[in-house]
Tab-separated table of C-alpha atoms (C1' of nucleotides) in Angstrom:
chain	number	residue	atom	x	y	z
S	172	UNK	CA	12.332	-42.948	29.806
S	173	UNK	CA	9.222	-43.568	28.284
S	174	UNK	CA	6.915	-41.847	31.300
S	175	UNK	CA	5.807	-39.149	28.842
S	176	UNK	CA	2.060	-38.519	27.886
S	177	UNK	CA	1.242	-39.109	24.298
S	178	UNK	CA	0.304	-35.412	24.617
S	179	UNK	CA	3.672	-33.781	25.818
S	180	UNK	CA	4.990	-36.230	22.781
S	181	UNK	CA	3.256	-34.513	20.419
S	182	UNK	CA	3.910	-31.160	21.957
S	183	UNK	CA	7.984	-32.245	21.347
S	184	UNK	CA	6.974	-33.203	18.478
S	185	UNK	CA	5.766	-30.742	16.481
S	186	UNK	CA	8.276	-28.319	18.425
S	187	UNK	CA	10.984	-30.155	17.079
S	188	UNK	CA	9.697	-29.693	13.670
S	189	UNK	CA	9.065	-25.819	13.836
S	190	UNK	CA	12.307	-25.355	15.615
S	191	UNK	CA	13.953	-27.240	12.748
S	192	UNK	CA	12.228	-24.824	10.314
S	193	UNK	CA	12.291	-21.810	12.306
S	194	UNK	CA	14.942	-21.869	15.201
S	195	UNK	CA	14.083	-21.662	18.397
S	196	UNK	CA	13.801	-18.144	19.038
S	197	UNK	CA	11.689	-17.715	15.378
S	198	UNK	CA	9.349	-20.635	16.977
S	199	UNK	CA	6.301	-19.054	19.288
S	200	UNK	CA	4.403	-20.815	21.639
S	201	UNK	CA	0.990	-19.995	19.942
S	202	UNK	CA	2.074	-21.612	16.375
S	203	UNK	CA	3.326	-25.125	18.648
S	204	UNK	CA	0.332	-25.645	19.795
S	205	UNK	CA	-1.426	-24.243	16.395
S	206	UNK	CA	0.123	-27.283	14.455
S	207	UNK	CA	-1.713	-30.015	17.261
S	208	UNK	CA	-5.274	-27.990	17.229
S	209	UNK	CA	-4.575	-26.253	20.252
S	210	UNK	CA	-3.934	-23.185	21.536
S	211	UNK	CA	-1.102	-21.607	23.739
S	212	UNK	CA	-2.124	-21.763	26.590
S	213	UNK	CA	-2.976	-25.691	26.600
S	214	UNK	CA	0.462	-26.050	26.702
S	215	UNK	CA	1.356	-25.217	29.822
S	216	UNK	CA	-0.844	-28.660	31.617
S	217	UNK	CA	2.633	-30.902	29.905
S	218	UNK	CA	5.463	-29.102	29.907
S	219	UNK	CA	6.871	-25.961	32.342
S	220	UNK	CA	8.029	-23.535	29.651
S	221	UNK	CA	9.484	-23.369	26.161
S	222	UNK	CA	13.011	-23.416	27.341
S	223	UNK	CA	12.436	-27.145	28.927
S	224	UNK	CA	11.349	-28.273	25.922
S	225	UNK	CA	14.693	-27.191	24.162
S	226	UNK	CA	16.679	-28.803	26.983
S	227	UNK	CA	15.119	-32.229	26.652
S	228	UNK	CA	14.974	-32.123	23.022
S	229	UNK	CA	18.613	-31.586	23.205
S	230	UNK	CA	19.664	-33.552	25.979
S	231	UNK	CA	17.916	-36.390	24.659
S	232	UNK	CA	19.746	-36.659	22.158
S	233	UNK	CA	23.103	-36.020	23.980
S	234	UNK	CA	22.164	-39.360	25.816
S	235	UNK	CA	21.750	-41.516	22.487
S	236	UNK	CA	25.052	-40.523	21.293
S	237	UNK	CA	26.752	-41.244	24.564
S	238	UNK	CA	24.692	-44.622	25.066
S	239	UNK	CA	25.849	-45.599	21.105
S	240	UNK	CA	29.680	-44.361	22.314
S	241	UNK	CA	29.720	-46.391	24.659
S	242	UNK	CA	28.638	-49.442	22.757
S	243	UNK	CA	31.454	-48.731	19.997
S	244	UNK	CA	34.071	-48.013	22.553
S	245	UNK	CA	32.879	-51.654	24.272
S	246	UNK	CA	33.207	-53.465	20.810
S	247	UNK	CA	37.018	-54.154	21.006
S	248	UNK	CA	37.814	-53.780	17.210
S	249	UNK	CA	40.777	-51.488	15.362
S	250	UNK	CA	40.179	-47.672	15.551
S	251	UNK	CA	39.655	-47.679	11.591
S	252	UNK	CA	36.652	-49.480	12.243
S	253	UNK	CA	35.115	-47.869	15.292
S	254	UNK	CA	35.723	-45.126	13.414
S	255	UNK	CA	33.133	-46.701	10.661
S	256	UNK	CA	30.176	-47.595	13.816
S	257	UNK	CA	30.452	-44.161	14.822
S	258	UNK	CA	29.821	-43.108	11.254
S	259	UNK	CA	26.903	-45.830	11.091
S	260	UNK	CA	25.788	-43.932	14.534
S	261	UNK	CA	25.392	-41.098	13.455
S	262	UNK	CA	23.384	-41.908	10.170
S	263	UNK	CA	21.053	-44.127	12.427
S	264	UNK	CA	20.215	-41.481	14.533
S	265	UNK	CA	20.093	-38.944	11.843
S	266	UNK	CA	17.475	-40.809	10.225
S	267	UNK	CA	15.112	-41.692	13.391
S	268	UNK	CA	15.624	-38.006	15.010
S	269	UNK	CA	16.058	-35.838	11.817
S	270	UNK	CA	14.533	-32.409	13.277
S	271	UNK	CA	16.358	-33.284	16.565
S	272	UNK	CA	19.758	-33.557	15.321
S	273	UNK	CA	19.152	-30.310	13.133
S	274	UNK	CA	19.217	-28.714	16.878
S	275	UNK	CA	22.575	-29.381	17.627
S	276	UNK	CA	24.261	-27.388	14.919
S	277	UNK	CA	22.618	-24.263	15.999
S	278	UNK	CA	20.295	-23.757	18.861
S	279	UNK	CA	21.863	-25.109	21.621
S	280	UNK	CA	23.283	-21.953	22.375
S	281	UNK	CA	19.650	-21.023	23.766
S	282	UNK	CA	19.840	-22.958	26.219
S	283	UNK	CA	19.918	-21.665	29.517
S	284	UNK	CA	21.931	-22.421	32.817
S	285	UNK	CA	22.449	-25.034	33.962
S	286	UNK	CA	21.316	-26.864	31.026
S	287	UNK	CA	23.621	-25.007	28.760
S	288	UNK	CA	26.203	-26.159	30.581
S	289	UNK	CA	25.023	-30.188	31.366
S	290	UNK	CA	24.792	-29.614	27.871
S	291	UNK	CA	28.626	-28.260	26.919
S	292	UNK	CA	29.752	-31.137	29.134
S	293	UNK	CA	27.794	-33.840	27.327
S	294	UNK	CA	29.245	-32.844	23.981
S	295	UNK	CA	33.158	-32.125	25.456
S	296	UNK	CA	32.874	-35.585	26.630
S	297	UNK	CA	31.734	-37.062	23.564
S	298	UNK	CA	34.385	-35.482	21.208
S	299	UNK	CA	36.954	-36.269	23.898
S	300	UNK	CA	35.795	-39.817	22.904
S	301	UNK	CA	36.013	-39.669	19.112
S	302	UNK	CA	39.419	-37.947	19.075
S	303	UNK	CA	40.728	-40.780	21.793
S	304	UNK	CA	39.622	-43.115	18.554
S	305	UNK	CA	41.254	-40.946	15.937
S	306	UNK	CA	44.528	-40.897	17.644
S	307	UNK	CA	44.892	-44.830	18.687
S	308	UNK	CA	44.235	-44.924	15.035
S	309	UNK	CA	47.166	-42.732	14.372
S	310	UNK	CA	49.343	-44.433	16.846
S	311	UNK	CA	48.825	-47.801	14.886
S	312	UNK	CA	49.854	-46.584	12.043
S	313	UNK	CA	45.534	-46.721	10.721
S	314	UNK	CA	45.237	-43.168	10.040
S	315	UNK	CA	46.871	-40.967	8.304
S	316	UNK	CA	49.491	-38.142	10.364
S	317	UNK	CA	46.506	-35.411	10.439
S	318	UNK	CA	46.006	-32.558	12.558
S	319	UNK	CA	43.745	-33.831	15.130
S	320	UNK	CA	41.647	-31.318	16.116
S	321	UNK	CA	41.421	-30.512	12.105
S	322	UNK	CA	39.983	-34.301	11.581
S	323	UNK	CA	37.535	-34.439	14.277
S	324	UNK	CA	36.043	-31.391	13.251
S	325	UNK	CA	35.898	-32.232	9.813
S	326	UNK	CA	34.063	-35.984	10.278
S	327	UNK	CA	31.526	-33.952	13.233
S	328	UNK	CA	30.629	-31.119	10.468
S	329	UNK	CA	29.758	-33.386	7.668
S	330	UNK	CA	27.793	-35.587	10.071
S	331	UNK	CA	25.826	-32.865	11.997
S	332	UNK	CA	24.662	-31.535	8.372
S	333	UNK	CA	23.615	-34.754	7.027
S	334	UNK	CA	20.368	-33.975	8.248
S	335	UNK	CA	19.746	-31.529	5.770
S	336	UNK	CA	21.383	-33.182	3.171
S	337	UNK	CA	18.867	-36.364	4.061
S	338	UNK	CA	16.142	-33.994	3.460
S	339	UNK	CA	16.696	-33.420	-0.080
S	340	UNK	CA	17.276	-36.847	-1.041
S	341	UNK	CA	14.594	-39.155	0.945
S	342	UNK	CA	14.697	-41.668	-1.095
S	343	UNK	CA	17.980	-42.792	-0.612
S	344	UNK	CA	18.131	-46.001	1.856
S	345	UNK	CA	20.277	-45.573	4.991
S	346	UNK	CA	22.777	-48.432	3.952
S	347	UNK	CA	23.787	-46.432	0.659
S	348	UNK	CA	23.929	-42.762	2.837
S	349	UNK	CA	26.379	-44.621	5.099
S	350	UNK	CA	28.570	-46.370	2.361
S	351	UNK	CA	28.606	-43.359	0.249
S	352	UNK	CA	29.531	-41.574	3.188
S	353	UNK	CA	32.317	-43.579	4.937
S	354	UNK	CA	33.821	-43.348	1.601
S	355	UNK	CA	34.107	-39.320	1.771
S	356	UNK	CA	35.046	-39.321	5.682
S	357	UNK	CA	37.391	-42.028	5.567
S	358	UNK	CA	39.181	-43.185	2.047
S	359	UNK	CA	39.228	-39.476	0.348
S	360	UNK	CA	38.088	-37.821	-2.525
S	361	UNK	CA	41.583	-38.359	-4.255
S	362	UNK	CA	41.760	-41.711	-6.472
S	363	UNK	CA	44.018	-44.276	-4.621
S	364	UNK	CA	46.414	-46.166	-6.489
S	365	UNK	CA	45.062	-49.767	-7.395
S	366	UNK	CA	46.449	-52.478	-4.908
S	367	UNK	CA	49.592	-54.145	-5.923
F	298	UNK	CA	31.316	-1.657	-3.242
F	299	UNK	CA	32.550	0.978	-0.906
F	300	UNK	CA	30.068	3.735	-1.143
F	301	UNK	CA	29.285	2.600	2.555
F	302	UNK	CA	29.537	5.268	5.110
F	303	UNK	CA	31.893	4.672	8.058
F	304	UNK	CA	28.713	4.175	10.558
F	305	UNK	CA	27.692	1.848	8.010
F	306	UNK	CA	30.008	-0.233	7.881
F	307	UNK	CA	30.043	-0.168	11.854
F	308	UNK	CA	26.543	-1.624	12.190
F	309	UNK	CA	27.407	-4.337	9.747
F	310	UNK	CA	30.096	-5.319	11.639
F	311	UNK	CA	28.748	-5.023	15.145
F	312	UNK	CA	25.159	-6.595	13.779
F	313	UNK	CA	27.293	-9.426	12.196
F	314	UNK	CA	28.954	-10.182	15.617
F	315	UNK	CA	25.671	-10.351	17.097
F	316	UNK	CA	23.988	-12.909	14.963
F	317	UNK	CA	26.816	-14.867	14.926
F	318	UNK	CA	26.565	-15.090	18.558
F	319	UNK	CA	23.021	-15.003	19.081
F	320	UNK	CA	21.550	-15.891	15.865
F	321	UNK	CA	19.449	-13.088	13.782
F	322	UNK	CA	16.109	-13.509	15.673
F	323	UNK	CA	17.684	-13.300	19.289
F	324	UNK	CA	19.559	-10.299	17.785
F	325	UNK	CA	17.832	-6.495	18.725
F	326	UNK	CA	18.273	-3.271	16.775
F	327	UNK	CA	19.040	-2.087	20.594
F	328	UNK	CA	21.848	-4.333	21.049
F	329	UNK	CA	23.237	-3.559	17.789
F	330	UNK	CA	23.153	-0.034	18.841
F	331	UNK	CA	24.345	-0.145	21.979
F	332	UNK	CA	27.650	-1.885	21.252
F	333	UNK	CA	28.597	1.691	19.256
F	334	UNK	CA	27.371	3.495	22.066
F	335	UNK	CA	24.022	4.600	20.112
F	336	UNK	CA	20.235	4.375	20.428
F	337	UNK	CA	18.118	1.824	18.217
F	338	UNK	CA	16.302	4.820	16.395
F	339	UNK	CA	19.571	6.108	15.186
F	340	UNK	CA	20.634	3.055	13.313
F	341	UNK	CA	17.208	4.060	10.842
F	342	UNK	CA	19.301	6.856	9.581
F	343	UNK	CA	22.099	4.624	7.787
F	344	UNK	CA	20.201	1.193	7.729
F	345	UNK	CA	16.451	0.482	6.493
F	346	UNK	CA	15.782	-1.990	8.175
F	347	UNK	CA	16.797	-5.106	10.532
F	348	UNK	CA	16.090	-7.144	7.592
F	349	UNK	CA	17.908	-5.324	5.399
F	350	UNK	CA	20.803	-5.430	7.399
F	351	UNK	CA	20.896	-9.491	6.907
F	352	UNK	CA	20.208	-8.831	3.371
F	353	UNK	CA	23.763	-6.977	2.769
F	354	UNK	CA	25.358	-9.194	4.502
F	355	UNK	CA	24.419	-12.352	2.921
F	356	UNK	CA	24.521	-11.158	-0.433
F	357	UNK	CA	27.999	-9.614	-0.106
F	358	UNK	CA	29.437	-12.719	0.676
F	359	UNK	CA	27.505	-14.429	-2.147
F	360	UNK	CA	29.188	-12.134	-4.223
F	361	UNK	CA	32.983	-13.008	-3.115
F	362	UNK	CA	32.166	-16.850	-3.403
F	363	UNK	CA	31.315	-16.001	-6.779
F	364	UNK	CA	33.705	-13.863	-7.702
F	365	UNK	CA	36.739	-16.555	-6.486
F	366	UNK	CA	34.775	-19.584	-7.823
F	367	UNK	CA	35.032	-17.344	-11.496
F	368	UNK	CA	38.929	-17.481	-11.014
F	369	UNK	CA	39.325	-20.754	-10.197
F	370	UNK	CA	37.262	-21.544	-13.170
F	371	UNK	CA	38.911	-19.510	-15.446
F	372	UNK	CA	42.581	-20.967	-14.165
F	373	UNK	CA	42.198	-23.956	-16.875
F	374	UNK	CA	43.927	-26.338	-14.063
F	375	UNK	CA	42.816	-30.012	-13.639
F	376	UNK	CA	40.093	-30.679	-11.469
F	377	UNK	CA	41.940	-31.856	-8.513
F	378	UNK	CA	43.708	-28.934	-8.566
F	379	UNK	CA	40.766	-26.581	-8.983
F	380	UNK	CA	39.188	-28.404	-5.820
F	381	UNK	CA	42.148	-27.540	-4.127
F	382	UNK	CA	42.183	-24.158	-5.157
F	383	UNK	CA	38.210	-23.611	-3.679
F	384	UNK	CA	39.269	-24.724	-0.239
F	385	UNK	CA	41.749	-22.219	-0.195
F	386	UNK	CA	38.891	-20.036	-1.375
F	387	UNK	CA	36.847	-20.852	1.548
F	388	UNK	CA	39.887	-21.020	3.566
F	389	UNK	CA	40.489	-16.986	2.918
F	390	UNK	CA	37.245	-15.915	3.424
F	391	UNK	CA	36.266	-17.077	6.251
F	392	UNK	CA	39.484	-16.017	8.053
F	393	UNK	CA	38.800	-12.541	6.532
F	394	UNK	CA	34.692	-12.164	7.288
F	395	UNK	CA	34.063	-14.726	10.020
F	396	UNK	CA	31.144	-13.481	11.200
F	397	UNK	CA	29.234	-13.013	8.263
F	398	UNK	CA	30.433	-16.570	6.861
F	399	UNK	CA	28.429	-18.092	10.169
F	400	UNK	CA	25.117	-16.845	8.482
F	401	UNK	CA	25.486	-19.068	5.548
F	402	UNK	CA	25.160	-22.218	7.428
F	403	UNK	CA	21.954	-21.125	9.429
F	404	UNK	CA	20.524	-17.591	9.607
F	405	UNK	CA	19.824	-17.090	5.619
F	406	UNK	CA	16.547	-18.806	6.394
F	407	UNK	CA	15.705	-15.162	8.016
F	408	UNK	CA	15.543	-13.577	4.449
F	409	UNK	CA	12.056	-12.231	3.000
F	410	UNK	CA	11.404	-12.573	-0.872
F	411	UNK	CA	12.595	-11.131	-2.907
F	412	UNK	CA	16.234	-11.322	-1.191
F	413	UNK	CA	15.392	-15.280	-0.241
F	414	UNK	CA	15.093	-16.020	-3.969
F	415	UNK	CA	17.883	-14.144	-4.937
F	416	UNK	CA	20.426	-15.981	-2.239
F	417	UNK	CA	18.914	-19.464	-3.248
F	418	UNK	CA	19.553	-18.849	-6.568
F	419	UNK	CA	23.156	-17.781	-6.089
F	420	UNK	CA	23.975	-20.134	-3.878
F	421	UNK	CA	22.515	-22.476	-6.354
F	422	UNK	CA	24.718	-21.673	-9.069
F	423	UNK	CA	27.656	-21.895	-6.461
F	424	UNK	CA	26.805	-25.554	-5.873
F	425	UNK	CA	26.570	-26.358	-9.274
F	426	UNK	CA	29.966	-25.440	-10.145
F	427	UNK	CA	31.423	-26.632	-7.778
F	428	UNK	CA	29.425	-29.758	-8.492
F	429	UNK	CA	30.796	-29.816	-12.030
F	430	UNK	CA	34.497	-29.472	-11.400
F	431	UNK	CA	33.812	-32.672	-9.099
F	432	UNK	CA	32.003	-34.646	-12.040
F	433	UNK	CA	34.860	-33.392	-14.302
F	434	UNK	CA	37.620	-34.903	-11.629
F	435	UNK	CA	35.486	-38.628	-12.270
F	436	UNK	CA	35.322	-38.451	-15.957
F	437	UNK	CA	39.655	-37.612	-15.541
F	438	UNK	CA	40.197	-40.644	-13.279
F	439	UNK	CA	41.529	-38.032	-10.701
F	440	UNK	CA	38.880	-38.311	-8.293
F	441	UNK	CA	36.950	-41.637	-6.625
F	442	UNK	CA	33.544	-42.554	-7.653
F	443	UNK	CA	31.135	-41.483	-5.418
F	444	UNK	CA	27.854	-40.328	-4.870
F	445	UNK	CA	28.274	-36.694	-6.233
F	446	UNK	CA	25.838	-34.957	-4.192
F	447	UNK	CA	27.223	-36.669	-0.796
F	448	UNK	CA	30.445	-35.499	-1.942
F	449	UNK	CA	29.736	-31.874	-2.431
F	450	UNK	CA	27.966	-32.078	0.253
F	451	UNK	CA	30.383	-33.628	2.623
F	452	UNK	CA	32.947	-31.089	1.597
F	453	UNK	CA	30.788	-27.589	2.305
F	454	UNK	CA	29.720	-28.426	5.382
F	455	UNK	CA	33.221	-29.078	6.810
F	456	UNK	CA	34.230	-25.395	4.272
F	457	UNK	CA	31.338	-23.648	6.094
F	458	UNK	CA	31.416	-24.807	9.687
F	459	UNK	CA	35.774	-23.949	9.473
F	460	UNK	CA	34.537	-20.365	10.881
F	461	UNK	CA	33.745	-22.026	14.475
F	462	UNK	CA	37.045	-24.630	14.845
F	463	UNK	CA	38.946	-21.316	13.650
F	464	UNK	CA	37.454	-19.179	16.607
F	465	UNK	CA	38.884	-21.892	18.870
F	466	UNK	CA	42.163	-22.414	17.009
F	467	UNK	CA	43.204	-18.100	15.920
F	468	UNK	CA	47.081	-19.094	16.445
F	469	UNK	CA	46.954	-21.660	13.956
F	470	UNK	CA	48.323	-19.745	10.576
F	471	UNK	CA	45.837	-19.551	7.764
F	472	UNK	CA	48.480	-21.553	5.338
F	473	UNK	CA	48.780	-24.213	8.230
F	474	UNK	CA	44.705	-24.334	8.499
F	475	UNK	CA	45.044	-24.962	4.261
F	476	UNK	CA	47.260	-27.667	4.210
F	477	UNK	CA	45.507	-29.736	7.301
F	478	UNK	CA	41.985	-29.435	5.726
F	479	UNK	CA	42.949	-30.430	2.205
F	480	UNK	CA	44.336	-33.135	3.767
F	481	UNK	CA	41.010	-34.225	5.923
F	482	UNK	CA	39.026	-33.641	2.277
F	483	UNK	CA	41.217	-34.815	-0.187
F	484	UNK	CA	43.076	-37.481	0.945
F	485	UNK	CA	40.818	-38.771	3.265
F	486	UNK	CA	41.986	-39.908	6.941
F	487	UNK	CA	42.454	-43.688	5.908
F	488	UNK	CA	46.408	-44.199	5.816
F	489	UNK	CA	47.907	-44.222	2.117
F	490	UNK	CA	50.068	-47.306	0.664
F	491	UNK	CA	53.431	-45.691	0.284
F	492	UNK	CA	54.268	-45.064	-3.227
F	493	UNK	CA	55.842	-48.107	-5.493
A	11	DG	C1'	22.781	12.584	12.875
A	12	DT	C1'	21.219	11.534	17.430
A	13	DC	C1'	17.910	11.863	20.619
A	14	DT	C1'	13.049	10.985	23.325
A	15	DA	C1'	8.610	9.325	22.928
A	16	DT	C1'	5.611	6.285	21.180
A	17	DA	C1'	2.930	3.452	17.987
A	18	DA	C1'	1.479	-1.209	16.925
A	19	DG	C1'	2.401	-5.693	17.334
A	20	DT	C1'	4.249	-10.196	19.311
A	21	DC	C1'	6.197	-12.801	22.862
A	22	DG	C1'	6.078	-16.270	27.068
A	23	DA	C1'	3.453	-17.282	30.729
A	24	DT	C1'	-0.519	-17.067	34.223
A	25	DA	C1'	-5.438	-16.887	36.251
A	26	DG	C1'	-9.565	-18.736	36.420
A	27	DA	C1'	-14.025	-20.444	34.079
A	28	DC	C1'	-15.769	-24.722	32.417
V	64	DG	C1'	-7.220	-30.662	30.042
V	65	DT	C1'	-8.665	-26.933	27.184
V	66	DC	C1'	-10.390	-22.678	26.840
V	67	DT	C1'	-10.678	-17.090	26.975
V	68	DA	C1'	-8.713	-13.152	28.716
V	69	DT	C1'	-4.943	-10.782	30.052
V	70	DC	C1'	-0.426	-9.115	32.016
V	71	DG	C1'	4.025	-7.161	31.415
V	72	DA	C1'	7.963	-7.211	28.790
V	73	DC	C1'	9.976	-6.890	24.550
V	74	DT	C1'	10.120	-6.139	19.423
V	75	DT	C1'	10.759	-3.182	14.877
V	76	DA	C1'	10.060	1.004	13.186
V	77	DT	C1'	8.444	5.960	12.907
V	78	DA	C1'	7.625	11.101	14.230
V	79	DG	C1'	9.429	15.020	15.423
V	80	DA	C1'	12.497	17.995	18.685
V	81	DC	C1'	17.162	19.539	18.718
DNA sequence: GTCTATAAGTCGATAGAC
DNA sequence: GTCTATCGACTTATAGAC
């Protein structure tokens, strides 16, 4: 980590951005390199090809999601509130790697042996994870008697598309996303019944 | 509405597998062609273009999310019970077009003007209804105060991403699928205090 | 209505000068 | 490390034979 140039930086960079925009296979070479001054060509002296810079776009951000796992499934609490770091996870990241994450809904599936499937196994891992969470939480009596599957799905959506939701609403400070956010994910739309 | 040829209607369908698959870029006129045993230059006799292609698509669905959003307006029920009658609107269309549902979350951004325009706007106008029944279920004391926007927001991405957890889950029933994800939206996945 | 042939352009990537 | 020039493959779309 950390052993890139400033220049390949900048070439992920301002990839990540057009890919965002674009998608990958919308995004050529020649406008990359347009958007740091450059042309095509000049690309080719930091990194091998446009597919490698898809796979460590993506993969890096596989790794911060299994490095924050980990850290939740180390912290020792109740499932109802690992359940609430993994939400604060993925609003961390979402802010510091916006055009990344926008890659993960979509073009991942451009990726290429044997990256594609590195990749597949990164993510089956982590959502392994997250369900384990979900159903300790149902086991304790936490969570409510859901389909599983059906839950995990529905937290992962509304978190992968927060990105574009941040977009359109910038000035909102990542402490209020979260909160307002839990609140959706975990207590319900539905108005609960004051506490006796 | 059903003026469409039967070849038509065949390269809408086998172009909307495609993109679903591959996204609309990574899509050819070729391989749309070849999967009904045709040449690329033949499709030019039923279709204008590629891009128009995209264009039916897209808007035809606009049209149906319309068209059931008008009903549920029209059913003078409270708002809980109109939110609960758009997820079983999103619920029934995607299990009847699935792959042209999968455009809405990413390949729209594909259309040229004036078509662009014409989806925002609809799509728009979808939001904001939705949007209002939401407000509505505040002002009643039916639904939790939140931040609006995260809420709508929260609830169409896990609506428009059902299309992928479905393709992994066909034998679930489309009633079962209903009841699960009203639960996950509504209710929320924090266990309930039972009732007094 | 489908075909072959082709136009006109873009793509990713490389070679080699500087 | 950046450039110009270029290759070969692929793209959408059209023209015209059948």
């Amino acid at each position: 980590m950390g052993k890139n140039s400033v220049r390949k930086e900048q070439i992920l960079e301002s990839a990540a951005k057009l890919f965002r925009k674009k998608g990958f296979k919308a995004t050529s070479m020649r406008m990359i390199a347009s958007n740091l001054g450059l042309e095509a060509a000049s690309l080719y002296n930091h990194i091998h090809s446009k597919q490698k810079i898809l796979e460590e776009l993506l993969l890096g951000m596989g790794g911060r999601f299994m490095e924050g796992m980990k850290e939740v499934e180390d912290s020792k609490k109740n499932p109802l509130e690992k359940l609430d770091l993994l939400i604060g996870l993925h609003v961390k990241l979402t802010l510091s790697y916006p055009e990344q994450i926008s890659l993960i809904t979509g073009d991942w599936v451009h990726l290429e042996e044997p990256a594609l499937t590195q990749y597949k196994t990164l993510r089956n891992a982590y959502e392994l994870k997250f369900k384990t969470i979900i159903i300790d939480g149902m086991n304790e009596g936490l969570i409510e008697n859901i389909d599983i599957e059906m839950a995990l799905f529905s937290i992962l959506s509304s978190l992968h598309w927060l990105y574009s939701w941040y977009a359109r609403h910038p000035e909102m400070k990542g402490s209020d996303i979260e909160r307002e956010i839990k609140k959706c994910l975990i207590s319900g739309l539905k108005k609960r019944e004051e506490n006796p």
